[in-house]
Every structure is written in structure tokens, then in C-alpha cells.
Short mmCIF file of C-alpha atoms in Angstrom, two decimals:
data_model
loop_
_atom_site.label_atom_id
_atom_site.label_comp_id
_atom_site.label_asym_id
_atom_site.label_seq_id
_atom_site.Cartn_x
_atom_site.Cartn_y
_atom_site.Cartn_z
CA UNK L 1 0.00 0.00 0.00
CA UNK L 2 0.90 3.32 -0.83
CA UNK L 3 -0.41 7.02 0.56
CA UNK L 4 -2.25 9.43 -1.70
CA UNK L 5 -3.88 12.88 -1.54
CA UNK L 6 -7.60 13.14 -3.30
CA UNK L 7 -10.07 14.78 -3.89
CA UNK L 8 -13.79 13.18 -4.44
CA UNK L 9 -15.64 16.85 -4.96
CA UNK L 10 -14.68 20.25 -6.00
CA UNK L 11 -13.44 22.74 -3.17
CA UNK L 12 -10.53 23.78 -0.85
CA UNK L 13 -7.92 22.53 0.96
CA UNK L 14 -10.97 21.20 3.11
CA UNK L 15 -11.64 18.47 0.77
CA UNK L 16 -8.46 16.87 0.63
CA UNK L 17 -8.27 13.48 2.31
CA UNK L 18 -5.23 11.20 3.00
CA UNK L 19 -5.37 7.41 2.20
CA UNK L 20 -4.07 4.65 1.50
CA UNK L 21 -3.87 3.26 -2.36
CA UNK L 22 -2.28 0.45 -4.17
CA UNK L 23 0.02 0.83 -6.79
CA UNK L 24 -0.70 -1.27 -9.97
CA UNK L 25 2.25 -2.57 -11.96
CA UNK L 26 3.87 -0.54 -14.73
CA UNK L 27 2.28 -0.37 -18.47
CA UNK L 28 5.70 -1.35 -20.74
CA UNK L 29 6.39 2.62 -20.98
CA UNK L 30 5.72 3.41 -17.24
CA UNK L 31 7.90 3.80 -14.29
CA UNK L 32 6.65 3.62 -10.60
CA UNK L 33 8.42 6.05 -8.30
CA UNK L 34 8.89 6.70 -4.72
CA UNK L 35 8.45 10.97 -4.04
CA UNK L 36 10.49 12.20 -1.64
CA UNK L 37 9.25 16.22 -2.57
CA UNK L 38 6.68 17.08 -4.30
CA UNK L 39 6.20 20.71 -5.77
CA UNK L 40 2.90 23.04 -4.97
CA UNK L 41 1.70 25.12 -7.59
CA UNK L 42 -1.19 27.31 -8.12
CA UNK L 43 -2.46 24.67 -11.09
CA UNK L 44 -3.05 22.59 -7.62
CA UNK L 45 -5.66 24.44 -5.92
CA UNK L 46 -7.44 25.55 -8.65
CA UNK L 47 -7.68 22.00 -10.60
CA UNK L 48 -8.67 20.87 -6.75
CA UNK L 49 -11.42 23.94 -7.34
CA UNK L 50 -12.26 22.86 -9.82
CA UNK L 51 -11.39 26.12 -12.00
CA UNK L 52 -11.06 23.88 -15.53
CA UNK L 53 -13.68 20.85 -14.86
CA UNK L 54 -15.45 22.32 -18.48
CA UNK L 55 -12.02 21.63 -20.16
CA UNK L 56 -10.59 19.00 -17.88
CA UNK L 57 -12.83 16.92 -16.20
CA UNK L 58 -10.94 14.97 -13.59
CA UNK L 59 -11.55 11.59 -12.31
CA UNK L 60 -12.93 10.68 -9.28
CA UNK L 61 -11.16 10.42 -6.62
CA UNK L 62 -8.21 13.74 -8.43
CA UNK L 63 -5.34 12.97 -6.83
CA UNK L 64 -3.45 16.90 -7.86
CA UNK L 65 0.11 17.58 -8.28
CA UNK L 66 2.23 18.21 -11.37
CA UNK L 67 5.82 18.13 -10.05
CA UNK L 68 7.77 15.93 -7.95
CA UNK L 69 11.47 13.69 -7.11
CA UNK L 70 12.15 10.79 -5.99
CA UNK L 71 13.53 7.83 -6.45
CA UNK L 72 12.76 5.07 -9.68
CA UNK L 73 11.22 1.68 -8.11
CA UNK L 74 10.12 -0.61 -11.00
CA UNK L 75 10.32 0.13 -14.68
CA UNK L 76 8.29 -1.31 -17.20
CA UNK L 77 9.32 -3.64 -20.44
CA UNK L 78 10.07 -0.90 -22.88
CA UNK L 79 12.11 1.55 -20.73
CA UNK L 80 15.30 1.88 -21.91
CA UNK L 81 16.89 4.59 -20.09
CA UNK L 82 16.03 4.68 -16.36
CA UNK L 83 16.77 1.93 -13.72
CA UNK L 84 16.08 1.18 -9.94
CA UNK L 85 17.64 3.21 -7.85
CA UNK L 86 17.57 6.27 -10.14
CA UNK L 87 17.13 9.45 -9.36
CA UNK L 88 15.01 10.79 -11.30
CA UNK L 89 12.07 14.73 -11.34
CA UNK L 90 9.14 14.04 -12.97
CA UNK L 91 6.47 16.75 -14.62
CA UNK L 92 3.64 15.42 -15.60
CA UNK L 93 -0.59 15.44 -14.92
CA UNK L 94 -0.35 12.10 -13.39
CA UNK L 95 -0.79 13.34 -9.57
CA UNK L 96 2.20 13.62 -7.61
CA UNK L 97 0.26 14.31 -4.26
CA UNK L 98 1.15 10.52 -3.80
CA UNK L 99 3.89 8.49 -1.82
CA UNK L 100 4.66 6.07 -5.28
CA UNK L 101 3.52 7.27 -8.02
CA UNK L 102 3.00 5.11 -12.18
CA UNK L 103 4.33 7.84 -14.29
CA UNK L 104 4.92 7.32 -18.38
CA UNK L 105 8.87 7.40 -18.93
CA UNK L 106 7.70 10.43 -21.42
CA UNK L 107 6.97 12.74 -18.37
CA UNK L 108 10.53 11.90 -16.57
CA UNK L 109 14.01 13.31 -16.56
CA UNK L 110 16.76 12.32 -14.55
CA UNK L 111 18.46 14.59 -11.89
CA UNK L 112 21.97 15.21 -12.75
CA UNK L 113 24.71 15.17 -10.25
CA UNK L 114 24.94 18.74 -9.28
CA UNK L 115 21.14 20.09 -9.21
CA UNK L 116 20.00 19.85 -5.50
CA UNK L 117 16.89 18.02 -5.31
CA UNK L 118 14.51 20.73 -3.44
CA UNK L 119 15.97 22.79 -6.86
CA UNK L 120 14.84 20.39 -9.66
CA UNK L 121 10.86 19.65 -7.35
CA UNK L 122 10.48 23.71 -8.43
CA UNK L 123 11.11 23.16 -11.88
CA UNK L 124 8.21 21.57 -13.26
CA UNK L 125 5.30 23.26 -14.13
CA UNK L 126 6.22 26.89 -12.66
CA UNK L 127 9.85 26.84 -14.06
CA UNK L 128 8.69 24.91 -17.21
CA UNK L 129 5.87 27.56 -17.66
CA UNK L 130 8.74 30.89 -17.96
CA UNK L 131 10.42 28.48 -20.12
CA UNK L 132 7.26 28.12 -22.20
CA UNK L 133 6.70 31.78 -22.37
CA UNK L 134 10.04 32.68 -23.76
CA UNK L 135 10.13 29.52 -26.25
CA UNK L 136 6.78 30.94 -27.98
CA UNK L 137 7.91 34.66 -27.36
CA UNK L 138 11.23 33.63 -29.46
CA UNK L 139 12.85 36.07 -26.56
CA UNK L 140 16.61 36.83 -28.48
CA UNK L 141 19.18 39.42 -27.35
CA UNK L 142 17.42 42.66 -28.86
CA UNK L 143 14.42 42.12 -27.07
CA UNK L 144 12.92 44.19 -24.45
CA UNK L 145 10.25 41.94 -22.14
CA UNK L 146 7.61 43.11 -19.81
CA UNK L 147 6.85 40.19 -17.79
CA UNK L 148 3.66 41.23 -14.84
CA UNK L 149 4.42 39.12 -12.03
CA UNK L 150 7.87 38.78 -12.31
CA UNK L 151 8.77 37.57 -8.44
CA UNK L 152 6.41 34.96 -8.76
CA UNK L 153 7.64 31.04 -9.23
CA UNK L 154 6.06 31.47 -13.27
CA UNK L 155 7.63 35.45 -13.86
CA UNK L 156 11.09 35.20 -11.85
CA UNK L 157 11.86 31.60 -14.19
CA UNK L 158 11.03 33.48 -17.50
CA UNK L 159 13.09 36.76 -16.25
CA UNK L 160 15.65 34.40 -15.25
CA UNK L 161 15.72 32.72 -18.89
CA UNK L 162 14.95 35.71 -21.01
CA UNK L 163 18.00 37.60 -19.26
CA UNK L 164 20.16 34.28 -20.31
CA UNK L 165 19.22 35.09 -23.71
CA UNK L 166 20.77 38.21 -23.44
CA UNK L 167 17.48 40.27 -23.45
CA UNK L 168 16.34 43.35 -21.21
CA UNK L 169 13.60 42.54 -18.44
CA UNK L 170 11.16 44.88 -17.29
CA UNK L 171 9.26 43.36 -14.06
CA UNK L 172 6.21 44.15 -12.28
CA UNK L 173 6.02 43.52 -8.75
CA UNK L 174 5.01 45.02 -5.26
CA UNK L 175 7.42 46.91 -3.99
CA UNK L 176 8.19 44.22 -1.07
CA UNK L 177 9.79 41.92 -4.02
CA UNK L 178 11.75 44.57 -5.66
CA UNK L 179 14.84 43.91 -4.53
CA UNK L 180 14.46 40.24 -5.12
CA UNK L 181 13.68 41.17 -8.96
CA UNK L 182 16.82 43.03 -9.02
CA UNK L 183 19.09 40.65 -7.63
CA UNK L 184 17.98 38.65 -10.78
CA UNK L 185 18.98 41.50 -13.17
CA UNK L 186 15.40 42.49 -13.49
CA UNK L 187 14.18 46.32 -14.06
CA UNK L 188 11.38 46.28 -10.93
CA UNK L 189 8.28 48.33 -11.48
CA UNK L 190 5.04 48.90 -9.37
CA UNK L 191 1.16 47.24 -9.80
CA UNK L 192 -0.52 50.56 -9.90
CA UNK L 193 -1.78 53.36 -12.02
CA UNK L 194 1.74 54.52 -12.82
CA UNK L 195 2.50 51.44 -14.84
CA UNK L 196 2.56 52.08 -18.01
CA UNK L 197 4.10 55.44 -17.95
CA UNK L 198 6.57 53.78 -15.41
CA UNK L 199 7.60 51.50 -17.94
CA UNK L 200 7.70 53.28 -20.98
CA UNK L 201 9.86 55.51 -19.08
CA UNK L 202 12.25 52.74 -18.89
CA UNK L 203 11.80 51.39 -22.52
CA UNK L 204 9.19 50.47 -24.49
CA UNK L 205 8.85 46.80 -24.47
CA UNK L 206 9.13 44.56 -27.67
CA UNK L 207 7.31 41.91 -25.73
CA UNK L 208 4.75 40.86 -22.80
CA UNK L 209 4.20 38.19 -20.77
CA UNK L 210 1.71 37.69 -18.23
CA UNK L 211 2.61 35.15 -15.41
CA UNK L 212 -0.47 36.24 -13.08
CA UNK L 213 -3.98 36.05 -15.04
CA UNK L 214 -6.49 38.72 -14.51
CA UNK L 215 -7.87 42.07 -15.92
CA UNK L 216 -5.22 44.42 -14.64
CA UNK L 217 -1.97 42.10 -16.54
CA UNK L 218 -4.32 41.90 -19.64
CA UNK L 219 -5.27 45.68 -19.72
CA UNK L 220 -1.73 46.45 -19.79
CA UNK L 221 -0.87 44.50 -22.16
CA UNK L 222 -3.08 45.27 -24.53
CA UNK L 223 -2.38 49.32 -23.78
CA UNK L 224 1.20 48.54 -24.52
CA UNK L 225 1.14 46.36 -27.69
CA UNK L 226 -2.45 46.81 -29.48
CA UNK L 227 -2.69 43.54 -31.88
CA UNK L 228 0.91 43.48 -31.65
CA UNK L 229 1.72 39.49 -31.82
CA UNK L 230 4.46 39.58 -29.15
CA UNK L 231 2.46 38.25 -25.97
CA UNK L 232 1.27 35.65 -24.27
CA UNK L 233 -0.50 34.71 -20.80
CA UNK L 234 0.28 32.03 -18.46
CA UNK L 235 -2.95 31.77 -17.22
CA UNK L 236 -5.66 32.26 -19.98
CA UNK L 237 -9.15 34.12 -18.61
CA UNK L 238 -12.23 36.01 -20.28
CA UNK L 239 -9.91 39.37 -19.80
CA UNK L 240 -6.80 38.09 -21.89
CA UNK L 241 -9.51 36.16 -24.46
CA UNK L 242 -11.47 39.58 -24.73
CA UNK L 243 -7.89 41.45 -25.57
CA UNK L 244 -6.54 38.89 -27.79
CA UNK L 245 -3.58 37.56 -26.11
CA UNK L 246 -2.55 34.12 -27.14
CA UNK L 247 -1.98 31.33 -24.55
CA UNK L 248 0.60 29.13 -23.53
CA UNK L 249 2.06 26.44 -25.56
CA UNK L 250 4.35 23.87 -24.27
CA UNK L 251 7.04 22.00 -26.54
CA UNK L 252 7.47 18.70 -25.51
CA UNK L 253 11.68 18.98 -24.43
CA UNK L 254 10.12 22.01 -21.85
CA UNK L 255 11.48 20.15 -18.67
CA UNK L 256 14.72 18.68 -20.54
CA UNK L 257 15.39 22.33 -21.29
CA UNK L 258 14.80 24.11 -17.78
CA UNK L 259 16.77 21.14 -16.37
CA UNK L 260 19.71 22.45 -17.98
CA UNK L 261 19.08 26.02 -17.36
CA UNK L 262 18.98 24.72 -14.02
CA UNK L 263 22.22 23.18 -14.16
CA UNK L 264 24.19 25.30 -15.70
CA UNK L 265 23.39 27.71 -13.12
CA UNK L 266 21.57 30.51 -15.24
CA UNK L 267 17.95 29.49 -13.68
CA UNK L 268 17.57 29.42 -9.51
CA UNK L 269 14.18 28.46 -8.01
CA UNK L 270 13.57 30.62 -4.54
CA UNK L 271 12.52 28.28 -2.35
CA UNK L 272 10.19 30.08 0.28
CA UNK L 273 8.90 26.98 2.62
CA UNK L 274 8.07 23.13 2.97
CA UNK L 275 5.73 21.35 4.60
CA UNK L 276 5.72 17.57 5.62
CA UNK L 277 3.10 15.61 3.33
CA UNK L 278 0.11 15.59 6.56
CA UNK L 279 0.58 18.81 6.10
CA UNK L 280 -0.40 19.51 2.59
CA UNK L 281 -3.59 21.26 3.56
CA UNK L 282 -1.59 24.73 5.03
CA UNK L 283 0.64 23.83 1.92
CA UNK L 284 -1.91 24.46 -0.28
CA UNK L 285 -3.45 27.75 2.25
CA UNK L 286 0.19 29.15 1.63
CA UNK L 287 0.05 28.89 -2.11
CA UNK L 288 -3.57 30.26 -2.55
CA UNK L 289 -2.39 33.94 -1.32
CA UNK L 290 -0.38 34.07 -4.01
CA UNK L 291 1.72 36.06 -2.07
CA UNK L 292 4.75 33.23 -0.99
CA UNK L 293 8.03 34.57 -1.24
CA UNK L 294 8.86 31.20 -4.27
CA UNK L 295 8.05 27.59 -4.22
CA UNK L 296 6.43 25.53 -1.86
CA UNK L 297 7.13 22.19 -1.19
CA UNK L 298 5.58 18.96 0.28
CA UNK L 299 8.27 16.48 1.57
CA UNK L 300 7.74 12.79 2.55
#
């Protein structure tokens, strides 16, 4: 037996239970693995909300989680390049809110001697989401990019990546995380009023991204770039859809690619608390203020 976190209604934190599950064998192209941290993202509480159940209806009991390490148990006939033993950080819809978790080899990457395990549970889905947004931007050296909610886990990855490619980043913030965004090379500037004469009085941006949702992010980016083609949202709603701006795309080598970011030391992943995995309710309670200082983790 195995413990899981699920879900059999739509809700809060309230609705989460823990129980035991068993684990079935691996399909030929699966892998079971044993989490030892799990990531939190904001996908979490709102799939557990049931924010997308007209686009994504999830099975009864959802078990959420999109991001997770640990350790490869049992590998099925056709996989080739993991083994036992392996370390290995896995991104995929599967539910990682579980102690040992069937997983499709497609979804896994292994952790590579040097990136800190706490490091690579951040990457998936938050990381892998800036990656996304600079990928479909095509963010190159000349570019100036206006990223709103650039301390978050979604905004600080993309600045991170964007100022790799040699590019200028503009970042909207509170003033609290200001610092933090400069620290990463980013340009800080404040939710308000003021923003778009703030900005323009910095540059005038070749590029948007929105790593937040909402009207305010969407507003802005419209005021800034008309039908201008160069933005996207992380977190598509009826105020980006009314203003046109496209949504996120992912290419399927996302997590191969902020892996090596990762590695080769241009992409760091603020880790701002963990919880044990009893705990995931206050886990998920930290998360929904959307005001945690980086990534939240669950560790078994």
C-alpha cells in the first residue's frame, strides 16, 4: 500500500483526504516512483477547485500535483533509459500528491549530479511555464520583455531565462519583491496606475508576458502592444480572451530544457517553505495567497 492525496468533490484545501492506495504494476512505458518532494503550484488548488472541470474533467477520486522527485522503483518492459535506484524529477498530470507514483517514462528526466533536489521539485510546471513563455515569445538578445508578475515562481523563471538570452527585463512587482527582482537583473516596477508610464519611461517593451492572469496584466498589455503578436498569458481568462492575447504552448523537451538552465546555473528556483506531506492542507493555504516569497514544497 501506498499514501495518496484526493479529492472526491470540488473545493478547498478542506476536501483533501489522506489514504491509502495500491500501486498497480507498470504499463511497458511506465515507471513507478517513490516521491520524496513534491512541488505546490497554483495549477493545484485551482484543478482541486475545480477552475477547468469544463475543459478537464478529472476523475474521481483527483489525486493533484504536477511536479515531484524521488527515487525510480520498478520500470516497465520498454524503458530503456532509467533503472532502480535512479534518481530521477518528474512533470507530468499524473498526480504527484502521492507516496509512489505510475508515471509514463515520457513525463521523466533524470536529476543530474549537481542540481539539488529541493531545486529540480520547483522546476516543473512553474519553471517549465517561464520556459514556455520565452520559447513561444522567441525572446533573443534585442528584445525588451515586460513580464507582470515577475517575483512569482512562473515570472522570476522566465526573467531568469529571457535575461540568459541576453534580453532586457522589465518586471512588475510590489514593492516588497523589488529587490528580489533586481538581484535577478530584473528592471522592478510597481502594480498601480503609474505602470505604463513607469515603464515606458524605462523602454518600451518589444514583448509581454503575463505570469499572473487577470484584468489588470491583460489591460496592460493590450495598452502597450495593441494587436501586436508579441504576448502571451500564463494563465488564460475572459480578460486576456477579450484582448486577444494568445496562450501558452508547451514544446514537448520544456522540462529537458529548464533542467539544464537549471544546471548550468543561469535558472535558480527561490525556495520560500516546505511542509511535511500531513501537512499539505496549510501547503496548499500558503500557495492560494499568491503572495509566498517562491516555491512551496511537500516532503515525505
Amino acid at each position: 500500500m501506498s499514501m495518496r492525496i484526493a479529492y472526491y468533490e470540488y473545493g478547498g484545501p478542506e476536501v483533501l483526504q489522506i489514504e491509502d492506495e495500491t500501486v498497480p504494476e507498470p504499463g511497458v512505458d511506465e515507471l513507478i516512483v517513490r516521491n520524496e518532494v513534491i512541488g505546490v503550484n497554483p495549477i493545484d488548488w485551482k484543478m482541486i477547485a475545480g477552475v477547468f472541470r469544463h475543459q478537464e474533467p478529472h476523475p474521481s477520486p483527483g489525486v493533484p500535483g504536477w511536479a515531484s522527485v524521488g527515487t525510480v522503483e520498478q520500470v516497465g518492459a520498454a524503458v530503456q533509459h532509467f533503472q532502480p535506484g535512479q534518481k530521477v524529477i518528474i512533470g507530468s498530470r499524473a498526480g504527484s500528491y502521492r507516496e509512489r507514483q505510475v508515471v509514463n517514462s515520457r513525463y521523466v528526466v533524470a536529476l543530474p549530479p549537481g542540481l539539488a533536489i529541493d531545486q529540480a521539485a520547483g522546476l516543473p510546471s512553474s519553471a517549465v511555464a517561464g520556459y514556455s513563455i520565452i520559447h513561444q515569445l522567441g525572446i533573443a538578445a534585442d528584445d525588451v520583455l515586460l513580464i507582470h508578475g515577475a517575483a512569482g515562481s512562473v515570472g522570476s523563471a522566465a526573467a531568469q531565462i529571457a535575461i540568459a538570452e541576453g534580453a532586457t527585463v522589465i518586471g512588475s512587482a510590489s514593492t516588497k519583491n523589488h529587490e528580489f527582482l533586481r538581484s535577478l537583473g530584473v528592471t522592478p516596477v510597481e502594480y498601480g496606475p503609474n505602470l505604463l508610464a513607469d515603464v515606458r519611461n524605462i523602454a518600451d517593451p518589444t514583448a509581454v508576458a503575463d505570469a499572473v492572469g487577470g484584468q489588470g496584466p491583460a489591460e496592460a498589455t493590450s495598452a502597450l502592444l495593441g494587436s501586436h503578436p508579441r504576448s502571451v498569458t500564463a494563465w488564460g481568462t475572459r480578460y486576456s480572451q477579450a484582448a486577444g492575447i494568445p496562450g501558452l504552448r508547451h514544446p514537448d523537451d520544456e522540462l529537458e530544457r529548464v533542467v539544464k538552465y537549471a544546471l548550468d546555473g543561469a535558472l535558480t528556483v527561490r525556495i520560500a517553505d516546505d511542509y511535511v506531506f500531513e501537512d499539505v492542507k496549510r501547503a496548499l493555504e500558503a500557495s492560494m495567497t499568491m503572495h509566498a516569497s517562491g516555491k512551496i514544497l511537500l516532503r515525505l
